[in-house]
PDB file of C-alpha atoms in Angstrom:
ATOM      1  CA  ALA A  29      30.243-125.641  -0.179  1.00 71.00           C
ATOM      2  CA  GLN A  30      33.736-125.390  -0.995  1.00 77.00           C
ATOM      3  CA  SER A  31      36.555-127.995  -0.854  1.00 86.00           C
ATOM      4  CA  VAL A  32      40.351-128.364  -1.057  1.00 92.00           C
ATOM      5  CA  THR A  33      42.059-131.220  -2.715  1.00 94.00           C
ATOM      6  CA  GLN A  34      46.010-131.586  -2.352  1.00 95.00           C
ATOM      7  CA  LEU A  35      46.934-134.269  -4.569  1.00 90.00           C
ATOM      8  CA  ASP A  36      50.044-135.611  -2.868  1.00 94.00           C
ATOM      9  CA  SER A  37      50.483-136.407   0.789  1.00 93.00           C
ATOM     10  CA  GLN A  38      54.195-136.498   0.547  1.00 95.00           C
ATOM     11  CA  VAL A  39      56.645-135.225  -1.813  1.00 97.00           C
ATOM     12  CA  PRO A  40      60.491-135.980  -1.379  1.00 96.00           C
ATOM     13  CA  VAL A  41      62.605-133.455  -3.273  1.00 97.00           C
ATOM     14  CA  PHE A  42      66.519-133.106  -3.366  1.00 96.00           C
ATOM     15  CA  GLU A  43      67.945-129.959  -2.225  1.00 96.00           C
ATOM     16  CA  GLU A  44      68.147-127.265  -4.524  1.00 96.00           C
ATOM     17  CA  ALA A  45      65.859-129.086  -6.982  1.00 97.00           C
ATOM     18  CA  PRO A  46      62.576-127.623  -8.076  1.00 97.00           C
ATOM     19  CA  VAL A  47      59.304-128.346  -6.432  1.00 98.00           C
ATOM     20  CA  GLU A  48      55.779-128.132  -7.314  1.00 97.00           C
ATOM     21  CA  LEU A  49      52.941-128.691  -4.481  1.00 98.00           C
ATOM     22  CA  ARG A  50      49.429-129.347  -6.014  1.00 97.00           C
ATOM     23  CA  CYS A  51      46.241-127.981  -4.881  1.00 97.00           C
ATOM     24  CA  ASN A  52      42.744-128.144  -6.382  1.00 96.00           C
ATOM     25  CA  TYR A  53      39.600-126.413  -5.103  1.00 93.00           C
ATOM     26  CA  SER A  54      35.991-126.674  -5.809  1.00 88.00           C
ATOM     27  CA  SER A  55      33.394-123.848  -4.965  1.00 77.00           C
ATOM     28  CA  SER A  56      30.188-122.499  -6.195  1.00 69.00           C
ATOM     29  CA  VAL A  57      31.463-119.080  -5.834  1.00 75.00           C
ATOM     30  CA  SER A  58      34.169-116.477  -6.098  1.00 77.00           C
ATOM     31  CA  VAL A  59      37.001-117.867  -3.766  1.00 82.00           C
ATOM     32  CA  TYR A  60      40.133-116.449  -1.979  1.00 87.00           C
ATOM     33  CA  LEU A  61      42.869-119.000  -1.853  1.00 91.00           C
ATOM     34  CA  PHE A  62      46.039-119.351   0.626  1.00 92.00           C
ATOM     35  CA  TRP A  63      49.205-121.453   1.262  1.00 95.00           C
ATOM     36  CA  TYR A  64      50.217-122.120   4.694  1.00 94.00           C
ATOM     37  CA  VAL A  65      53.203-123.703   6.136  1.00 95.00           C
ATOM     38  CA  GLN A  66      53.638-125.757   9.020  1.00 92.00           C
ATOM     39  CA  TYR A  67      57.268-126.150  10.548  1.00 91.00           C
ATOM     40  CA  PRO A  68      57.662-129.215  13.165  1.00 86.00           C
ATOM     41  CA  ASN A  69      55.815-128.492  16.576  1.00 80.00           C
ATOM     42  CA  GLN A  70      54.870-124.982  15.409  1.00 84.00           C
ATOM     43  CA  GLY A  71      51.571-123.276  14.217  1.00 85.00           C
ATOM     44  CA  LEU A  72      50.525-122.149  10.702  1.00 89.00           C
ATOM     45  CA  GLN A  73      52.152-119.334   8.911  1.00 91.00           C
ATOM     46  CA  LEU A  74      51.042-117.708   5.936  1.00 91.00           C
ATOM     47  CA  LEU A  75      53.219-118.182   2.813  1.00 95.00           C
ATOM     48  CA  LEU A  76      51.057-116.225   0.255  1.00 94.00           C
ATOM     49  CA  LYS A  77      47.315-115.746  -0.826  1.00 91.00           C
ATOM     50  CA  TYR A  78      45.444-114.992  -3.747  1.00 91.00           C
ATOM     51  CA  LEU A  79      42.567-112.436  -3.379  1.00 85.00           C
ATOM     52  CA  SER A  80      42.408-110.939  -7.068  1.00 83.00           C
ATOM     53  CA  GLY A  81      44.188-109.516  -9.441  1.00 85.00           C
ATOM     54  CA  SER A  82      47.556-111.136 -11.044  1.00 88.00           C
ATOM     55  CA  THR A  83      47.115-114.659 -11.062  1.00 90.00           C
ATOM     56  CA  LEU A  84      50.684-115.190 -10.102  1.00 95.00           C
ATOM     57  CA  VAL A  85      51.231-114.574  -6.450  1.00 95.00           C
ATOM     58  CA  LYS A  86      54.569-114.291  -5.005  1.00 96.00           C
ATOM     59  CA  GLY A  87      55.082-115.164  -1.261  1.00 94.00           C
ATOM     60  CA  ILE A  88      57.654-115.366   1.584  1.00 93.00           C
ATOM     61  CA  ASN A  89      60.752-117.529   1.350  1.00 93.00           C
ATOM     62  CA  GLY A  90      61.006-117.654  -2.174  1.00 96.00           C
ATOM     63  CA  PHE A  91      57.634-119.275  -2.795  1.00 97.00           C
ATOM     64  CA  GLU A  92      55.196-118.528  -5.486  1.00 97.00           C
ATOM     65  CA  ALA A  93      51.839-119.902  -6.529  1.00 97.00           C
ATOM     66  CA  GLU A  94      49.555-119.573  -9.744  1.00 96.00           C
ATOM     67  CA  PHE A  95      45.879-119.063  -9.464  1.00 94.00           C
ATOM     68  CA  ASN A  96      44.158-121.040 -12.670  1.00 93.00           C
ATOM     69  CA  LYS A  97      40.471-120.495 -12.781  1.00 90.00           C
ATOM     70  CA  SER A  98      39.877-122.600 -15.512  1.00 90.00           C
ATOM     71  CA  GLN A  99      41.630-125.598 -13.875  1.00 92.00           C
ATOM     72  CA  THR A 100      40.366-124.554 -10.447  1.00 92.00           C
ATOM     73  CA  SER A 101      44.133-125.039  -9.140  1.00 95.00           C
ATOM     74  CA  PHE A 102      46.329-123.162  -6.899  1.00 96.00           C
ATOM     75  CA  HIS A 103      49.543-124.755  -7.259  1.00 97.00           C
ATOM     76  CA  LEU A 104      52.754-123.735  -5.129  1.00 98.00           C
ATOM     77  CA  ARG A 105      56.090-123.666  -6.592  1.00 98.00           C
ATOM     78  CA  LYS A 106      59.730-122.875  -5.494  1.00 98.00           C
ATOM     79  CA  PRO A 107      62.590-123.055  -8.214  1.00 97.00           C
ATOM     80  CA  SER A 108      65.281-124.152  -5.497  1.00 97.00           C
ATOM     81  CA  VAL A 109      64.508-125.880  -2.306  1.00 97.00           C
ATOM     82  CA  HIS A 110      66.602-125.852   0.766  1.00 96.00           C
ATOM     83  CA  ILE A 111      66.605-128.203   3.796  1.00 95.00           C
ATOM     84  CA  SER A 112      64.939-125.540   5.971  1.00 94.00           C
ATOM     85  CA  ASP A 113      61.857-125.762   3.641  1.00 96.00           C
ATOM     86  CA  THR A 114      61.133-129.433   5.010  1.00 95.00           C
ATOM     87  CA  ALA A 115      57.525-128.864   6.516  1.00 96.00           C
ATOM     88  CA  GLU A 116      53.896-129.504   6.315  1.00 94.00           C
ATOM     89  CA  TYR A 117      52.137-127.272   3.585  1.00 96.00           C
ATOM     90  CA  PHE A 118      48.489-126.667   3.409  1.00 94.00           C
ATOM     91  CA  CYS A 119      46.209-125.091   0.859  1.00 95.00           C
ATOM     92  CA  ALA A 120      43.184-123.308   1.934  1.00 91.00           C
ATOM     93  CA  VAL A 121      40.113-121.682   0.518  1.00 88.00           C
ATOM     94  CA  THR A 122      37.422-119.086   1.612  1.00 81.00           C
ATOM     95  CA  HIS A 123      34.911-116.842   0.484  1.00 72.00           C
ATOM     96  CA  TYR A 124      32.940-113.949   1.482  1.00 63.00           C
ATOM     97  CA  SER A 125      29.291-114.964   2.417  1.00 56.00           C
ATOM     98  CA  GLY A 126      27.742-111.354   3.120  1.00 48.00           C
ATOM     99  CA  GLY A 127      27.927-111.604   6.869  1.00 44.00           C
ATOM    100  CA  GLY A 128      31.495-112.284   6.942  1.00 47.00           C
ATOM    101  CA  ALA A 129      34.001-114.677   6.215  1.00 49.00           C
ATOM    102  CA  ASP A 130      32.826-118.614   7.181  1.00 57.00           C
ATOM    103  CA  GLY A 131      36.978-119.622   8.189  1.00 70.00           C
ATOM    104  CA  LEU A 132      39.267-121.379   5.988  1.00 80.00           C
ATOM    105  CA  THR A 133      38.548-124.724   4.584  1.00 85.00           C
ATOM    106  CA  PHE A 134      41.898-126.456   4.513  1.00 89.00           C
ATOM    107  CA  GLY A 135      43.322-129.268   2.431  1.00 92.00           C
ATOM    108  CA  LYS A 136      44.798-132.503   4.062  1.00 92.00           C
ATOM    109  CA  GLY A 137      48.412-130.940   3.740  1.00 93.00           C
ATOM    110  CA  THR A 138      51.368-132.166   1.724  1.00 96.00           C
ATOM    111  CA  HIS A 139      54.732-132.951   3.659  1.00 95.00           C
ATOM    112  CA  LEU A 140      57.651-131.494   1.667  1.00 97.00           C
ATOM    113  CA  ILE A 141      60.707-133.966   2.607  1.00 96.00           C
ATOM    114  CA  ILE A 142      63.863-132.394   1.475  1.00 95.00           C
ATOM    115  CA  GLN A 143      66.583-134.866   0.932  1.00 91.00           C
ATOM    116  CA  PRO A 144      70.164-133.715   0.982  1.00 88.00           C
TER     117      PRO A 144
ATOM    118  CA  ASN B  28      53.353-108.342  21.182  1.00 71.00           C
ATOM    119  CA  ALA B  29      53.105-111.705  22.033  1.00 76.00           C
ATOM    120  CA  GLY B  30      50.747-112.450  19.228  1.00 90.00           C
ATOM    121  CA  VAL B  31      48.371-115.530  19.574  1.00 93.00           C
ATOM    122  CA  THR B  32      49.024-117.555  22.870  1.00 94.00           C
ATOM    123  CA  GLN B  33      47.272-120.948  23.686  1.00 96.00           C
ATOM    124  CA  THR B  34      47.393-122.767  27.140  1.00 96.00           C
ATOM    125  CA  PRO B  35      48.179-125.377  28.161  1.00 96.00           C
ATOM    126  CA  LYS B  36      50.554-126.761  25.406  1.00 94.00           C
ATOM    127  CA  PHE B  37      49.751-130.421  26.514  1.00 95.00           C
ATOM    128  CA  GLN B  38      46.925-131.963  28.262  1.00 96.00           C
ATOM    129  CA  VAL B  39      45.808-135.310  29.183  1.00 97.00           C
ATOM    130  CA  LEU B  40      42.150-136.175  30.051  1.00 96.00           C
ATOM    131  CA  LYS B  41      40.060-138.778  30.959  1.00 97.00           C
ATOM    132  CA  THR B  42      36.756-139.680  29.230  1.00 97.00           C
ATOM    133  CA  GLY B  43      33.754-137.448  30.456  1.00 97.00           C
ATOM    134  CA  GLN B  44      36.149-134.696  32.067  1.00 97.00           C
ATOM    135  CA  SER B  45      35.597-131.112  31.075  1.00 96.00           C
ATOM    136  CA  MET B  46      38.162-128.472  30.436  1.00 96.00           C
ATOM    137  CA  THR B  47      38.806-125.191  28.842  1.00 97.00           C
ATOM    138  CA  LEU B  48      41.489-124.543  26.400  1.00 98.00           C
ATOM    139  CA  GLN B  49      42.430-120.942  26.572  1.00 98.00           C
ATOM    140  CA  CYS B  50      43.484-118.676  23.755  1.00 97.00           C
ATOM    141  CA  ALA B  51      44.481-114.818  23.822  1.00 97.00           C
ATOM    142  CA  GLN B  52      45.723-112.403  21.528  1.00 96.00           C
ATOM    143  CA  ASP B  53      47.158-108.914  22.043  1.00 95.00           C
ATOM    144  CA  MET B  54      46.741-107.398  18.581  1.00 93.00           C
ATOM    145  CA  ASN B  55      43.306-106.032  18.810  1.00 93.00           C
ATOM    146  CA  HIS B  56      42.085-108.409  16.069  1.00 92.00           C
ATOM    147  CA  GLU B  57      38.308-109.058  15.779  1.00 91.00           C
ATOM    148  CA  TYR B  58      38.388-112.163  14.271  1.00 90.00           C
ATOM    149  CA  MET B  59      39.277-115.325  16.172  1.00 92.00           C
ATOM    150  CA  SER B  60      38.669-119.004  15.325  1.00 92.00           C
ATOM    151  CA  TRP B  61      39.478-122.563  16.716  1.00 95.00           C
ATOM    152  CA  TYR B  62      40.635-125.372  14.665  1.00 94.00           C
ATOM    153  CA  ARG B  63      41.509-128.765  15.067  1.00 95.00           C
ATOM    154  CA  GLN B  64      44.209-130.882  13.457  1.00 92.00           C
ATOM    155  CA  ASP B  65      43.894-134.634  12.943  1.00 91.00           C
ATOM    156  CA  PRO B  66      46.372-136.746  10.839  1.00 83.00           C
ATOM    157  CA  GLY B  67      45.502-136.815   7.204  1.00 79.00           C
ATOM    158  CA  MET B  68      42.831-134.459   7.958  1.00 81.00           C
ATOM    159  CA  GLY B  69      44.045-130.950   7.511  1.00 83.00           C
ATOM    160  CA  LEU B  70      42.784-128.297   9.858  1.00 88.00           C
ATOM    161  CA  ARG B  71      39.095-128.237  10.418  1.00 91.00           C
ATOM    162  CA  LEU B  72      37.086-125.299  11.741  1.00 89.00           C
ATOM    163  CA  ILE B  73      35.367-125.500  15.356  1.00 94.00           C
ATOM    164  CA  HIS B  74      34.005-122.164  16.118  1.00 94.00           C
ATOM    165  CA  TYR B  75      34.739-118.662  15.205  1.00 91.00           C
ATOM    166  CA  SER B  76      33.833-115.359  16.085  1.00 92.00           C
ATOM    167  CA  VAL B  77      33.875-112.051  14.240  1.00 88.00           C
ATOM    168  CA  GLY B  78      33.795-109.909  17.328  1.00 91.00           C
ATOM    169  CA  ALA B  79      33.168-109.796  21.246  1.00 93.00           C
ATOM    170  CA  GLY B  80      29.783-111.215  21.748  1.00 94.00           C
ATOM    171  CA  ILE B  81      29.280-112.786  18.799  1.00 93.00           C
ATOM    172  CA  THR B  82      30.269-116.600  17.914  1.00 94.00           C
ATOM    173  CA  ASP B  83      29.400-119.103  15.314  1.00 91.00           C
ATOM    174  CA  GLN B  84      29.735-122.800  14.548  1.00 92.00           C
ATOM    175  CA  GLY B  85      32.304-124.000  12.020  1.00 88.00           C
ATOM    176  CA  GLU B  86      32.485-127.591  10.337  1.00 86.00           C
ATOM    177  CA  VAL B  87      32.867-129.509  13.352  1.00 92.00           C
ATOM    178  CA  PRO B  88      31.301-127.912  16.550  1.00 95.00           C
ATOM    179  CA  ASN B  89      29.696-130.959  18.484  1.00 95.00           C
ATOM    180  CA  GLY B  90      31.155-131.294  21.612  1.00 96.00           C
ATOM    181  CA  TYR B  91      32.645-127.814  22.179  1.00 97.00           C
ATOM    182  CA  ASN B  92      31.355-124.344  23.322  1.00 97.00           C
ATOM    183  CA  VAL B  93      32.911-120.904  23.095  1.00 97.00           C
ATOM    184  CA  SER B  94      32.270-117.417  24.211  1.00 96.00           C
ATOM    185  CA  ARG B  95      33.884-114.261  23.471  1.00 96.00           C
ATOM    186  CA  SER B  96      33.198-111.755  26.308  1.00 96.00           C
ATOM    187  CA  THR B  97      36.500-109.729  25.510  1.00 96.00           C
ATOM    188  CA  THR B  98      38.202-108.958  22.407  1.00 95.00           C
ATOM    189  CA  GLU B  99      41.302-110.609  23.638  1.00 96.00           C
ATOM    190  CA  ASP B 100      40.069-113.969  24.874  1.00 97.00           C
ATOM    191  CA  PHE B 101      38.326-116.836  22.851  1.00 98.00           C
ATOM    192  CA  PRO B 102      38.242-120.033  25.088  1.00 98.00           C
ATOM    193  CA  LEU B 103      37.077-123.110  23.874  1.00 98.00           C
ATOM    194  CA  ARG B 104      35.296-125.456  26.371  1.00 98.00           C
ATOM    195  CA  LEU B 105      35.051-129.377  26.470  1.00 96.00           C
ATOM    196  CA  LEU B 106      32.095-130.194  28.424  1.00 92.00           C
ATOM    197  CA  SER B 107      32.413-134.005  28.628  1.00 96.00           C
ATOM    198  CA  ALA B 108      35.608-135.012  26.748  1.00 96.00           C
ATOM    199  CA  ALA B 109      35.491-137.940  24.409  1.00 97.00           C
ATOM    200  CA  PRO B 110      38.458-140.067  22.799  1.00 96.00           C
ATOM    201  CA  SER B 111      37.462-138.773  19.397  1.00 96.00           C
ATOM    202  CA  GLN B 112      38.412-135.261  20.849  1.00 97.00           C
ATOM    203  CA  THR B 113      42.246-136.261  20.800  1.00 97.00           C
ATOM    204  CA  SER B 114      43.565-133.655  18.597  1.00 96.00           C
ATOM    205  CA  VAL B 115      45.659-130.821  18.187  1.00 94.00           C
ATOM    206  CA  TYR B 116      43.797-127.711  18.606  1.00 96.00           C
ATOM    207  CA  PHE B 117      44.806-124.118  16.916  1.00 95.00           C
ATOM    208  CA  CYS B 118      43.647-121.064  17.604  1.00 95.00           C
ATOM    209  CA  ALA B 119      43.731-118.015  15.117  1.00 92.00           C
ATOM    210  CA  SER B 120      43.213-114.258  14.885  1.00 91.00           C
ATOM    211  CA  SER B 121      43.043-111.727  12.441  1.00 88.00           C
ATOM    212  CA  TYR B 122      42.360-108.057  11.995  1.00 86.00           C
ATOM    213  CA  GLY B 123      39.246-108.280   9.729  1.00 76.00           C
ATOM    214  CA  ALA B 124      36.985-110.930   8.991  1.00 65.00           C
ATOM    215  CA  GLY B 125      39.629-113.196   7.762  1.00 52.00           C
ATOM    216  CA  ILE B 126      39.021-112.906   3.930  1.00 62.00           C
ATOM    217  CA  THR B 127      41.848-110.324   3.007  1.00 67.00           C
ATOM    218  CA  ASP B 128      43.527-110.412   6.533  1.00 76.00           C
ATOM    219  CA  THR B 129      46.382-112.674   7.387  1.00 80.00           C
ATOM    220  CA  GLN B 130      45.344-115.200  10.041  1.00 84.00           C
ATOM    221  CA  TYR B 131      47.631-115.612  12.810  1.00 89.00           C
ATOM    222  CA  PHE B 132      47.928-118.990  14.493  1.00 91.00           C
ATOM    223  CA  GLY B 133      48.872-119.845  18.244  1.00 93.00           C
ATOM    224  CA  PRO B 134      51.413-122.508  18.886  1.00 91.00           C
ATOM    225  CA  GLY B 135      48.729-125.255  19.339  1.00 93.00           C
ATOM    226  CA  THR B 136      47.419-127.205  22.290  1.00 96.00           C
ATOM    227  CA  ARG B 137      47.813-131.102  22.242  1.00 95.00           C
ATOM    228  CA  LEU B 138      45.002-132.951  23.845  1.00 97.00           C
ATOM    229  CA  THR B 139      44.901-136.675  24.570  1.00 97.00           C
ATOM    230  CA  VAL B 140      41.506-137.985  25.931  1.00 97.00           C
ATOM    231  CA  LEU B 141      41.820-141.462  27.219  1.00 96.00           C
TER     232      LEU B 141
END
């Protein structure tokens, strides 16, 4: 079984400051990792994903994440946030079970609050 | 392309009523899935389908039925609604089996069961 833990339910940050949203996962097999963003009253959008290769993954809107297998982490970072980054961020994991994907397992989400 | 569409956007039901949440996509995606989102719980997978005629259960399937008669549509049925099914429901689709392919989410259906 796989699981995802997002360590912070809420992260307040001042505008133009850097931010890190933490995500840890557990799985007994190789995993694929994702970060999604949900703006108010909207569905989820993919920010970035790690499938294989370079452990530093760059996504949309200036976000990046680093896969750390030894720490079982996939933290999301942005060097300078904007008011428009205020949203809920979800870390998710899936693995290939031979017959197909079993769907994504999501963390509980981190609410990023940007303060002017 | 309209992407992933869901209807209705809002629905209020009484306990015991039945209804169908509609989901459609016009991207010719094989993989479709339903999630529910509850406060502090993230999204949890209800059912998914890897192609027309094929469905399977996710993490929280009880109380929900699905069918996939066409590639485009993946309706979610509540046979006898319960207050515990009050939630926001998201439909998602992707070209492949959802591993390397980006999943596209619909705007959601907010369901309240009284």
